[in-house]
CSV table of C-alpha atoms in Angstrom, one decimal:
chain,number,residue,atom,x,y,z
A,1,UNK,CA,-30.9,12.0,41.7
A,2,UNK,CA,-30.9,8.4,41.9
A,3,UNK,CA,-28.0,6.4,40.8
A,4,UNK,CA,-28.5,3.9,37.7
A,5,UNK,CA,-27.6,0.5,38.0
A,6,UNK,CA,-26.8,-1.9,35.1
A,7,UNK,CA,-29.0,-5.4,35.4
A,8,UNK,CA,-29.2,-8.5,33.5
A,9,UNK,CA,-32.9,-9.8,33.1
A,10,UNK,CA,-34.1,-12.7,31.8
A,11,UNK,CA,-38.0,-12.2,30.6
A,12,UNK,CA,-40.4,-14.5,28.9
A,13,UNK,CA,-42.7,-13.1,26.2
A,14,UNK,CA,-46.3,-13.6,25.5
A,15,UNK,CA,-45.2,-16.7,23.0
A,16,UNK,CA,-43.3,-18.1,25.9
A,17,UNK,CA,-40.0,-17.5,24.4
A,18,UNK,CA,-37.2,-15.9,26.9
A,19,UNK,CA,-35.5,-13.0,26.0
A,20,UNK,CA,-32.2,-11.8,28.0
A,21,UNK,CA,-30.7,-8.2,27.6
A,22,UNK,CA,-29.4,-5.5,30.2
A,23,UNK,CA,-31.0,-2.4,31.1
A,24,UNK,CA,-30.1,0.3,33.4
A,25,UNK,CA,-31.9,1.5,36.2
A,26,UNK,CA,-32.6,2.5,39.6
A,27,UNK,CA,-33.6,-0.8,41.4
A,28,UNK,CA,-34.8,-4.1,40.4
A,29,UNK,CA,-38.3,-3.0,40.7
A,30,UNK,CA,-37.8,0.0,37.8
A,31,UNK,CA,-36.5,-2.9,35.7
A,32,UNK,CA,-39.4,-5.3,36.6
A,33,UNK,CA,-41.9,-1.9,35.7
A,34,UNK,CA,-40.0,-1.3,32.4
A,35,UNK,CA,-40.2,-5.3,31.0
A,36,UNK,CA,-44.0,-5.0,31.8
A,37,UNK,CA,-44.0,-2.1,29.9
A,38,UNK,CA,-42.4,-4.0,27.2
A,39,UNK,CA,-44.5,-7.0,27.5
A,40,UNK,CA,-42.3,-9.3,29.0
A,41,UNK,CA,-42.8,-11.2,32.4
A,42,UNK,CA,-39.6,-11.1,34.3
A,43,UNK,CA,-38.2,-14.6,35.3
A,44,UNK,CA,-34.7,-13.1,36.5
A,45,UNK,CA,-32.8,-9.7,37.4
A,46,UNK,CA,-29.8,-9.1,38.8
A,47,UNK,CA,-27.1,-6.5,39.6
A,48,UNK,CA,-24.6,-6.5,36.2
A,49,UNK,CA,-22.6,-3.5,36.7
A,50,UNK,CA,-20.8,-3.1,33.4
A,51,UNK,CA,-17.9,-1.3,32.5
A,52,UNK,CA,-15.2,-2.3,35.3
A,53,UNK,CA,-12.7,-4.3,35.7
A,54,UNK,CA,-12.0,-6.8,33.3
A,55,UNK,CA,-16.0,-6.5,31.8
A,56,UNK,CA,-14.9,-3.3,30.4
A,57,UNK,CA,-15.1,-3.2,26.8
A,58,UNK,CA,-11.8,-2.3,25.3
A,59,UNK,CA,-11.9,0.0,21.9
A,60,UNK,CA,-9.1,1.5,20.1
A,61,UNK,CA,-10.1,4.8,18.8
A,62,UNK,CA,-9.6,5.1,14.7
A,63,UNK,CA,-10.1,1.2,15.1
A,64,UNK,CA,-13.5,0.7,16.4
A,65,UNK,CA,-16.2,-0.1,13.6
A,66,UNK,CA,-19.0,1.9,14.1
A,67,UNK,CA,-22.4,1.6,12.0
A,68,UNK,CA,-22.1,0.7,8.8
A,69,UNK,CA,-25.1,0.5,5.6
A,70,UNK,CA,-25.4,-2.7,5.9
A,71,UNK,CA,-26.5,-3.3,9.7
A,72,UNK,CA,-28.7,0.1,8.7
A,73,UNK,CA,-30.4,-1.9,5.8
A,74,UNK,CA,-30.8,-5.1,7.7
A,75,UNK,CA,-32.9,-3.3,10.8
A,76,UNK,CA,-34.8,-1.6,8.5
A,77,UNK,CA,-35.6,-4.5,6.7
A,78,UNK,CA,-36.5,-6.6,10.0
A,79,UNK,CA,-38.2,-3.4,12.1
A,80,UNK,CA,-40.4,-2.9,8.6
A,81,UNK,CA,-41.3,-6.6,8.9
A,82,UNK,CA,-41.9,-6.3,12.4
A,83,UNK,CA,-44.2,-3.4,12.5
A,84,UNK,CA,-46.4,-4.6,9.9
A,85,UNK,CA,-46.7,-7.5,11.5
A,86,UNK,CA,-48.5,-5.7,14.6
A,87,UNK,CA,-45.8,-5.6,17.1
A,88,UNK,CA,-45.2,-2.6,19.4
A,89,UNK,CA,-42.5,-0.4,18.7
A,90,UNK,CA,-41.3,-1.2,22.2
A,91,UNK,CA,-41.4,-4.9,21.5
A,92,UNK,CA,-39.8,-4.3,18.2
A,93,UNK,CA,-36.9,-1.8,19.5
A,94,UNK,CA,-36.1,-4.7,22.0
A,95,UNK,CA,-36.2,-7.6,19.7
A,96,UNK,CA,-33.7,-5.8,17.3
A,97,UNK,CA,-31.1,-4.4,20.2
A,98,UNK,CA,-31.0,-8.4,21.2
A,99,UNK,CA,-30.8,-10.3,17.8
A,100,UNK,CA,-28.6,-7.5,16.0
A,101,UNK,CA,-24.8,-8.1,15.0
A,102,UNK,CA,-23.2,-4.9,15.6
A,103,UNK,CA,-23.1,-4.0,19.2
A,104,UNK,CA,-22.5,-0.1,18.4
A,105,UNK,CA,-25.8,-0.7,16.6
A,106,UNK,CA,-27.3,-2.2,19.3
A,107,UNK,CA,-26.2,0.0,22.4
A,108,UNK,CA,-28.0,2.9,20.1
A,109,UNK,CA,-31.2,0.8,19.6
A,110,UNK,CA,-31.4,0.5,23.6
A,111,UNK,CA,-30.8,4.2,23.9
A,112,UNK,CA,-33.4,5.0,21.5
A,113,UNK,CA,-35.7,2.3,23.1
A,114,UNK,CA,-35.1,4.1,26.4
A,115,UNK,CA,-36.0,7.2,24.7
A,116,UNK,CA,-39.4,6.3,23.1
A,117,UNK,CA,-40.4,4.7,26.3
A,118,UNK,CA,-40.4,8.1,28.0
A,119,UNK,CA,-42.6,9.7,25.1
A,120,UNK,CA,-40.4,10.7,22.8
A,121,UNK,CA,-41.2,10.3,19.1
A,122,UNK,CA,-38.9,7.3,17.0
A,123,UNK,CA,-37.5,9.9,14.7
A,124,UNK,CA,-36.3,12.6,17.8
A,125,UNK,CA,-34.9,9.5,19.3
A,126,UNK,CA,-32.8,8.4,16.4
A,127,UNK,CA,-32.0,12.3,15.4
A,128,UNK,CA,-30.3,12.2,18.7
A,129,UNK,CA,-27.2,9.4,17.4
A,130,UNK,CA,-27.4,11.6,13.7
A,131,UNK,CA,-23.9,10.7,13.5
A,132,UNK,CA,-24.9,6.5,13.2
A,133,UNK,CA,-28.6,7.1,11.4
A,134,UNK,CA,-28.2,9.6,7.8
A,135,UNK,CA,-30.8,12.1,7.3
A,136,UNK,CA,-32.8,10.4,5.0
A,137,UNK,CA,-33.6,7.2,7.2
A,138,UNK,CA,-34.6,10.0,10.0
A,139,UNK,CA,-36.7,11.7,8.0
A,140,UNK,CA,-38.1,9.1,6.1
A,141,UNK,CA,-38.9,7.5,9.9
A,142,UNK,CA,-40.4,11.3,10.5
A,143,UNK,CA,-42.8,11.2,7.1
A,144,UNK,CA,-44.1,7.4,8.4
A,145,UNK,CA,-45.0,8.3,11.8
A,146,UNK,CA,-46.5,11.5,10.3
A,147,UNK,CA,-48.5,9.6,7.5
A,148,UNK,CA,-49.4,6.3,9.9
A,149,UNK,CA,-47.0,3.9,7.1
A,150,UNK,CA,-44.1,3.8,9.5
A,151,UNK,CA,-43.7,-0.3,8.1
A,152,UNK,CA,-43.9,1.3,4.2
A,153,UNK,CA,-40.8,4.3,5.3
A,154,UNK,CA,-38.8,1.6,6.7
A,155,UNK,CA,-39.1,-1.0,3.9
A,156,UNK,CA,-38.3,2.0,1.8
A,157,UNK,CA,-35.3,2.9,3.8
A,158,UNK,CA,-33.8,-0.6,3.5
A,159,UNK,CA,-34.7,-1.2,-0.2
A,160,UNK,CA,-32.4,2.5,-0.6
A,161,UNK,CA,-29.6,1.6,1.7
A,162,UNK,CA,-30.0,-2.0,-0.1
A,163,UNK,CA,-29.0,-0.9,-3.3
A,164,UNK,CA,-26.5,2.0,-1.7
A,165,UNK,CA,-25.1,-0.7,-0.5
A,166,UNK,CA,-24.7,-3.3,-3.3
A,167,UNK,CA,-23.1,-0.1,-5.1
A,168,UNK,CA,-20.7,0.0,-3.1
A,169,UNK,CA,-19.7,-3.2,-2.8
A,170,UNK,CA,-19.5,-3.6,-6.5
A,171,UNK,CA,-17.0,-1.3,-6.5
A,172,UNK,CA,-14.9,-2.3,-3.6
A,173,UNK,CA,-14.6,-5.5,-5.3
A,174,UNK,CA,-13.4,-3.9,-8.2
A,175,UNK,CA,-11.3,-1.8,-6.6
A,176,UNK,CA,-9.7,-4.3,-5.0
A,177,UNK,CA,-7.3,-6.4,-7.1
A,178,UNK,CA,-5.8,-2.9,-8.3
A,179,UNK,CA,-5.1,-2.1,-4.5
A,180,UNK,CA,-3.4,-6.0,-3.8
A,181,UNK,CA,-1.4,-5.1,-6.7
A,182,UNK,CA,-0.2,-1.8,-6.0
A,183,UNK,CA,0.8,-3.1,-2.8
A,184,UNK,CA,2.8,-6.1,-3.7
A,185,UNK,CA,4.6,-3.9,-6.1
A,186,UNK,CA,5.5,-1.4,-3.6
A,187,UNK,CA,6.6,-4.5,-1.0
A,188,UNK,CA,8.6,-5.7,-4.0
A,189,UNK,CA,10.9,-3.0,-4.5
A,190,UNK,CA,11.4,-1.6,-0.7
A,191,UNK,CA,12.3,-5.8,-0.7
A,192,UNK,CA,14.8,-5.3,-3.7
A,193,UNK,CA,16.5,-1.7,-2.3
A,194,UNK,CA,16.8,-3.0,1.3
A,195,UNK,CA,17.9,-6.2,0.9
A,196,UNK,CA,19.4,-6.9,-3.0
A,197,UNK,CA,21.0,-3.7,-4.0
A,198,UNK,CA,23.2,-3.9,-1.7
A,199,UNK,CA,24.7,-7.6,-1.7
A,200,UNK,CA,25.2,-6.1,-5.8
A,201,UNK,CA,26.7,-2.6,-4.5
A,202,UNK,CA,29.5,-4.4,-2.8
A,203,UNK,CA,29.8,-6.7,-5.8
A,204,UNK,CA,29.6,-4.0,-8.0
A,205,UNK,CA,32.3,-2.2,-6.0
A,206,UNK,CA,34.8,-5.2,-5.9
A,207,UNK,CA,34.6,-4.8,-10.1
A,208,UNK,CA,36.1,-1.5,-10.1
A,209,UNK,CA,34.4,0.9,-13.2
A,210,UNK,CA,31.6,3.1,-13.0
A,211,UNK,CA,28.1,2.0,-13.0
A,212,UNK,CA,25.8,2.4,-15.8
A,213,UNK,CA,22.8,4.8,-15.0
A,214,UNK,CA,19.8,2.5,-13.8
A,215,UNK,CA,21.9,0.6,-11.6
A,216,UNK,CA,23.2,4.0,-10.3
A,217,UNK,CA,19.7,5.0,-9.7
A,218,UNK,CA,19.5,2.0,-7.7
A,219,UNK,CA,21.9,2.1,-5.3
A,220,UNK,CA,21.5,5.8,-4.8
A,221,UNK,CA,17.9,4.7,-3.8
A,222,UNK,CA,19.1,2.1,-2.0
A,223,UNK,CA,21.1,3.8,0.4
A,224,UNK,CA,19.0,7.0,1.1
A,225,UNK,CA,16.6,3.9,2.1
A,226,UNK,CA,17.6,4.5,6.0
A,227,UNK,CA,16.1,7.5,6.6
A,228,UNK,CA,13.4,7.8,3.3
A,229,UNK,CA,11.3,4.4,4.3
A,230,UNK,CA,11.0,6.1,7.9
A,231,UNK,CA,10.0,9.1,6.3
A,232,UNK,CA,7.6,8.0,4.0
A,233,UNK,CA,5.8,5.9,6.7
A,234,UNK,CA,5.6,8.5,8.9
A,235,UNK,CA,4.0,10.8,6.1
A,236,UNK,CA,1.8,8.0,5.6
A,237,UNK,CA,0.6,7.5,8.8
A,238,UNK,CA,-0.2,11.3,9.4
A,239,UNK,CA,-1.7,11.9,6.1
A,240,UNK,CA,-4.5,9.5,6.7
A,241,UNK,CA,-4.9,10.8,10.5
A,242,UNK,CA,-5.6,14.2,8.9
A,243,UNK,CA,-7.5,13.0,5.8
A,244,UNK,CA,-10.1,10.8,8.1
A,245,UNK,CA,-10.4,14.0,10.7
A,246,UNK,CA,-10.6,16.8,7.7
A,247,UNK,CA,-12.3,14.8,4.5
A,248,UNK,CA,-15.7,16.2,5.7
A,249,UNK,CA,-14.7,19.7,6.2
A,250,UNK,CA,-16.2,21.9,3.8
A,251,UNK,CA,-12.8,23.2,2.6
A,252,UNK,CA,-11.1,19.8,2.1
A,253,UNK,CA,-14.6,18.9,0.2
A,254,UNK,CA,-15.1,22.2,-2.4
A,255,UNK,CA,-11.2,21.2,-3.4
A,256,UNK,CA,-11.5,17.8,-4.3
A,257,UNK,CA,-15.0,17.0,-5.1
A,258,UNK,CA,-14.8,18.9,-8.2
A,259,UNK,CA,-11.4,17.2,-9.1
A,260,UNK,CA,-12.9,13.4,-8.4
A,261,UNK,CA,-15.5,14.4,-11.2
A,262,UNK,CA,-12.7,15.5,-13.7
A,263,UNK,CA,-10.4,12.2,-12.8
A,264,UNK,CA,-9.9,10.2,-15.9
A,265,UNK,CA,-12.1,7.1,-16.5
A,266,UNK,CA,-12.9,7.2,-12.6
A,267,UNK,CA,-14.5,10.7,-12.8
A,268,UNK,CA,-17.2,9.2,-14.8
A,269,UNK,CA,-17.8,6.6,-12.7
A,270,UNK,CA,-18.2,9.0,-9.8
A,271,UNK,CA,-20.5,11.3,-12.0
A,272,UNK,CA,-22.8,8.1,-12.6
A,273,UNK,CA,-22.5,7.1,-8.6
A,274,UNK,CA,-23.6,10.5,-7.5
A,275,UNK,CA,-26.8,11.1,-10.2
A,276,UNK,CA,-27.7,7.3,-8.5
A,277,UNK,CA,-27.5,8.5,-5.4
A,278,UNK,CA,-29.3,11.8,-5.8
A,279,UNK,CA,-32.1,10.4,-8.0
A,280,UNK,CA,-33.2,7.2,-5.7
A,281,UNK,CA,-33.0,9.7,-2.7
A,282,UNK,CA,-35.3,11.8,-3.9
A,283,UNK,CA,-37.9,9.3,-5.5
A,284,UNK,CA,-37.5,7.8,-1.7
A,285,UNK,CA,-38.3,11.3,-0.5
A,286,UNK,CA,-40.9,12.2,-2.5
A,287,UNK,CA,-43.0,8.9,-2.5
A,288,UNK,CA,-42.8,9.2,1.5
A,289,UNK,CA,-44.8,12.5,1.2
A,290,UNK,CA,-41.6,14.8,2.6
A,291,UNK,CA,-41.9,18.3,1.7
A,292,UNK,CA,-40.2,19.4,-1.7
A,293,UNK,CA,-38.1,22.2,0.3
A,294,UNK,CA,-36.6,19.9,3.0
A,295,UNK,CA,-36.4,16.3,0.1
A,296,UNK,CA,-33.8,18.9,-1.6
A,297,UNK,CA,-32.4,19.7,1.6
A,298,UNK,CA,-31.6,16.4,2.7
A,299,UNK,CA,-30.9,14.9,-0.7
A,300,UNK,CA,-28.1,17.2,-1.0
A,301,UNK,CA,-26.8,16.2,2.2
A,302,UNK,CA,-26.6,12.8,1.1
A,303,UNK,CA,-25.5,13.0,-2.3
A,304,UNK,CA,-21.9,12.8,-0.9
A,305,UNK,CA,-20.5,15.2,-3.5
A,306,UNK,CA,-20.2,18.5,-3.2
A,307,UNK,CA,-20.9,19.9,-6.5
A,308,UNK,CA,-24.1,18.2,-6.5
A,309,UNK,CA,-24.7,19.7,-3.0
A,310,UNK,CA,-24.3,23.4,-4.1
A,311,UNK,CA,-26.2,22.4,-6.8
A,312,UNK,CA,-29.4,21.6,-5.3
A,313,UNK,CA,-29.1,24.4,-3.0
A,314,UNK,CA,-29.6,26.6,-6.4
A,315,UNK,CA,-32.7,24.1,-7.1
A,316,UNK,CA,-34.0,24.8,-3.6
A,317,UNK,CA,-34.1,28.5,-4.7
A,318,UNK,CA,-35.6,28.0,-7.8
A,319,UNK,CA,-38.6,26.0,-6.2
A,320,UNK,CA,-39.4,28.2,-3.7
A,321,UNK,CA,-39.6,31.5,-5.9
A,322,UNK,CA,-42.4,29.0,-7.6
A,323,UNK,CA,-40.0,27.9,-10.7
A,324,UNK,CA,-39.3,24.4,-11.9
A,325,UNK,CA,-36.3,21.7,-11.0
A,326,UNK,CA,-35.3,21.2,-14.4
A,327,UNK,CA,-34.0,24.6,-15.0
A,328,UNK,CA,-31.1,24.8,-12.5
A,329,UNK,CA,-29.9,21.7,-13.3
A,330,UNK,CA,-29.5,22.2,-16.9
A,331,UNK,CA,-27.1,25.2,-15.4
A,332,UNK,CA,-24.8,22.2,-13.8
A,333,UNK,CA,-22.9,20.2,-15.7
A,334,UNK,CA,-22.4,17.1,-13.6
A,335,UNK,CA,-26.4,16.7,-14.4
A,336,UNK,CA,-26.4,14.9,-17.9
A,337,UNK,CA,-29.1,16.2,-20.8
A,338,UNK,CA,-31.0,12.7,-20.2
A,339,UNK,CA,-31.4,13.6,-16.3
A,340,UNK,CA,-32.6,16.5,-17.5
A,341,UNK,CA,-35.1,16.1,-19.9
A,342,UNK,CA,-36.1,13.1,-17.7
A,343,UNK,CA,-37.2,15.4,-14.2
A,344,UNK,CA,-38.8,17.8,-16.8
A,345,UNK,CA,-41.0,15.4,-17.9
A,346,UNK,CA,-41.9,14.3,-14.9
A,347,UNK,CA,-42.6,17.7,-13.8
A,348,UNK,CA,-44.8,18.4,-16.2
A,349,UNK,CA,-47.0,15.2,-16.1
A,350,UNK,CA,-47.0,15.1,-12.2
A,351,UNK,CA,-45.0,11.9,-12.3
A,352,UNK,CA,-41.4,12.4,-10.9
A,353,UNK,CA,-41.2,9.9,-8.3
A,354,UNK,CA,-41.8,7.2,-11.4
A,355,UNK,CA,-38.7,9.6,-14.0
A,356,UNK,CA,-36.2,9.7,-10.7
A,357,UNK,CA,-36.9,5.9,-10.1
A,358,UNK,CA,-36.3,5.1,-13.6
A,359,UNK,CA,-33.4,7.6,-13.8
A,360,UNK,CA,-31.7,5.9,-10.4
A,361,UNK,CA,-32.4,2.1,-12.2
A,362,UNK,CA,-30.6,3.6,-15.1
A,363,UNK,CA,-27.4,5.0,-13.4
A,364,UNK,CA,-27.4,1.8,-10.8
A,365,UNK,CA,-27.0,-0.4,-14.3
A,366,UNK,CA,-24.1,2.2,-15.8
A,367,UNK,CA,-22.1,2.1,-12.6
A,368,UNK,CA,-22.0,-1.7,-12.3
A,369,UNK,CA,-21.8,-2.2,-16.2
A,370,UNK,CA,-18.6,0.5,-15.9
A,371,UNK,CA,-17.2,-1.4,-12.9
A,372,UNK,CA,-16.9,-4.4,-14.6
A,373,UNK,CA,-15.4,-3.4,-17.6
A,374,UNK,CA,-12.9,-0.8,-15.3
A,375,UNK,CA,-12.2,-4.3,-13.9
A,376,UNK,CA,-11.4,-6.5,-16.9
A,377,UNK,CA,-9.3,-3.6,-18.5
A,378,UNK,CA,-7.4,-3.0,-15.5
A,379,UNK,CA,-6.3,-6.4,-14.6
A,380,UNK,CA,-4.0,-6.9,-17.8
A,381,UNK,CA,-3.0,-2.9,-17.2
A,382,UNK,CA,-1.5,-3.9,-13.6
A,383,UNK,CA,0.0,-7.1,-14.6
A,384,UNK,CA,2.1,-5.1,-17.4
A,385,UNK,CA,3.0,-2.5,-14.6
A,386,UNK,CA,3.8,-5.2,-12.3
A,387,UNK,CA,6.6,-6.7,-14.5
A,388,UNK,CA,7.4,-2.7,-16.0
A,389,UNK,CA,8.5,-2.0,-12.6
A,390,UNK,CA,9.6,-5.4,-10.7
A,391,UNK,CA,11.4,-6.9,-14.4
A,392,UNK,CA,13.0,-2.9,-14.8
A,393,UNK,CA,14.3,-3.1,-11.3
A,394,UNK,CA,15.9,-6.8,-12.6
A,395,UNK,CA,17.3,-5.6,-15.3
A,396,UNK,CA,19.1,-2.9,-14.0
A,397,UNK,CA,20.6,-4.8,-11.3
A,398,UNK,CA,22.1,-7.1,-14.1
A,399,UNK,CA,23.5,-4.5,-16.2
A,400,UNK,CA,27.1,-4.5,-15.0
A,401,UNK,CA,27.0,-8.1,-14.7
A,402,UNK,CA,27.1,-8.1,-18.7
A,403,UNK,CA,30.0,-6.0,-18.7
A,404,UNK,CA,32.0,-8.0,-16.0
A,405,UNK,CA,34.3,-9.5,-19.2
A,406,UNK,CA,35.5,-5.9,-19.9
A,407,UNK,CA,35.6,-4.8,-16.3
A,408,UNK,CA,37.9,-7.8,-16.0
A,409,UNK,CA,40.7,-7.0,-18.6
């Protein structure tokens, strides 16, 4: 077997432009082949063996960002520009591995370039990095080559991860200030009981009498600091080592899922994100001509919940012994009546793609509607806790200090 070589090309296009990229191969004359195959004459090549010496590129495991929505959304958008446009897929594949931001994202659009080069279909290519491209966008790839609107799938995809992704966001932002908060609290008083308690504790001790009970909280807190600050940090730092390698598992999932939905105020929130989520991707599925079966399939896959999972796998059951949608999901109570009336309806007059679009519109407008207001009512709810906590801490400390005249006598 012949040994692959990494090469840097330089090759101008049929505008004249010149386009540089690496490509591995056998000689110089497999990469020359391959850039005619892409429709570029090659100017330059030469030997670029990557990945030694000081060219290596270093990543951290847990640290490295991998493929996020976004860069997702924004090569849908530009591929489904691109193919309608009349480019190759070759041409296109290319063009995005070059002009693309995330280099994870990029590495996988040469592989699957590579791949479709050889024959294989766009949809087996990407189904090959599952873990970087969600089910839907392979499918949905699957349904265009299928239907010959590959250009319409894609601008679908990137209108869905579009709005998946502004939903997010939106949230983020509002989770946020809570999260600064929290953590300038807890930097306040590990401050406070490493360093203050105990310049008072020795004060305190010079006064003679016994401490009143906050401040005796205090400096018992203060001085089990040594070994509970280690502690804690260590417990941190595993926790979230074990949450990011177990929050997937099934088990870890059918625990907590159903307790997100049950949270206070936040459980809400989650209910409306996952009906969103479930209702756009399967409008998206259905208008791209995916089988009923699999759309449920996948949709539940996606929904990134698992009650709404299990859910849908009743649905799928329902549907094939010939029954309707509706039904099962009036059984669930995450599904609320409106959703449910709504995908009858459209049932019955043929026209669900248009109730789960209008349904997803709907939930999109709660969640951010819900954000906001979770934002304006927590703000003053943090700053009260800030000064509960911080101006508690205060006030202890001072305690004895008021009783220094009768410590005194």
């Amino acid at each position: 077997m012949a040994t692959t070589v990494g090469y840097a090309y330089k090759g101008r296009d049929a505008a004249g432009k010149i386009v540089k990229g690496k490509l591995d191969a056998s000689s110089e004359a497999a990469v020359a082949a391959r850039l005619r195959t892409m429709g570029l004459s090659p100017v330059s090549i030469d030997a670029a063996p990557d990945g030694t010496g000081l060219s290596r590129e270093i990543t951290i495991p847990g640290f490295s960002k991998g493929v996020t929505l976004k860069d997702l959304a924004i090569m849908s958008r530009q591929m489904s520009t691109m193919t309608s446009a009349g480019l190759s897929l070759m041409r296109t594949l290319s063009i995005l591995a070059e002009q693309t931001e995330s280099k994870p994202l990029a590495k996988i659009l040469v592989t699957v370039r590579d791949d479709v080069e050889t024959g294989v279909s766009l949809s087996d290519a990407m189904r090959k990095h599952d873990r970087d491209f969600p089910p839907i966008m392979i499918n949905m790839v699957k349904a265009g080559e299928t239907g010959g609107f590959l250009d319409k799938a894609l601008d679908t995809v990137a209108k869905n991860f579009e709005k998946e992704s502004e939903l997010k966001n939106s949230i983020k932002s509002a989770m946020t200030y809570p999260i600064v908060v929290v953590g300038m609290v807890v930097l306040a008083v590990a401050g406070m009981l490493i360093f203050i308690v105990p310049v008072f504790k020795d004060m305190f001790e010079g006064m003679g009498g016994s401490l009143p009970l906050p401040t005796q909280i205090l400096v018992t807190l203060s001085e089990q600091m040594i070994w509970l600050g280690p502690l804690i940090l260590v417990v941190s730092i595993v926790g979230s080592i074990w949450w990011k390698k177990n929050k997937h598992t099934e088990g870890v999932r059918k625990a907590l899922d159903p307790l997100k939905l049950k949270m206070p105020v936040f459980g809400m929130l989650m209910t409306k994100l996952a009906v969103a989520r479930f209702s756009r991707n399967f409008a998206d599925m259905i208008g791209a001509g995916v089988p009923i079966l699999q759309s449920l399939q996948i949709v539940g896959e996606t929904s990134g919940n698992y009650v709404i999972e299990r859910s849908l796998v009743k649905v799928q059951d329902s549907v094939r012994q010939g029954k309707s949608i509706a039904a099962p999901l009036a059984e669930e109570a995450v599904f609320p009546p409106m959703v449910i009336q709504m995908v009858a309806v459209g049932e019955d007059s043929g026209a669900l793609q248009q109730m789960l679009d209008k349904i997803a519109d709907f939930y999109d407008q709660e969640v951010k509607t819900m954000t906001d207001q979770l934002t304006s009512l927590i703000e003053p709810l943090l700053i009260a806790f800030l000064g509960i906590v911080v101006g508690g801490m205060i006030v202890a400390l001072y305690l004895p200090v008021f009783n220094i005249a009768t410590l005194m006598q």
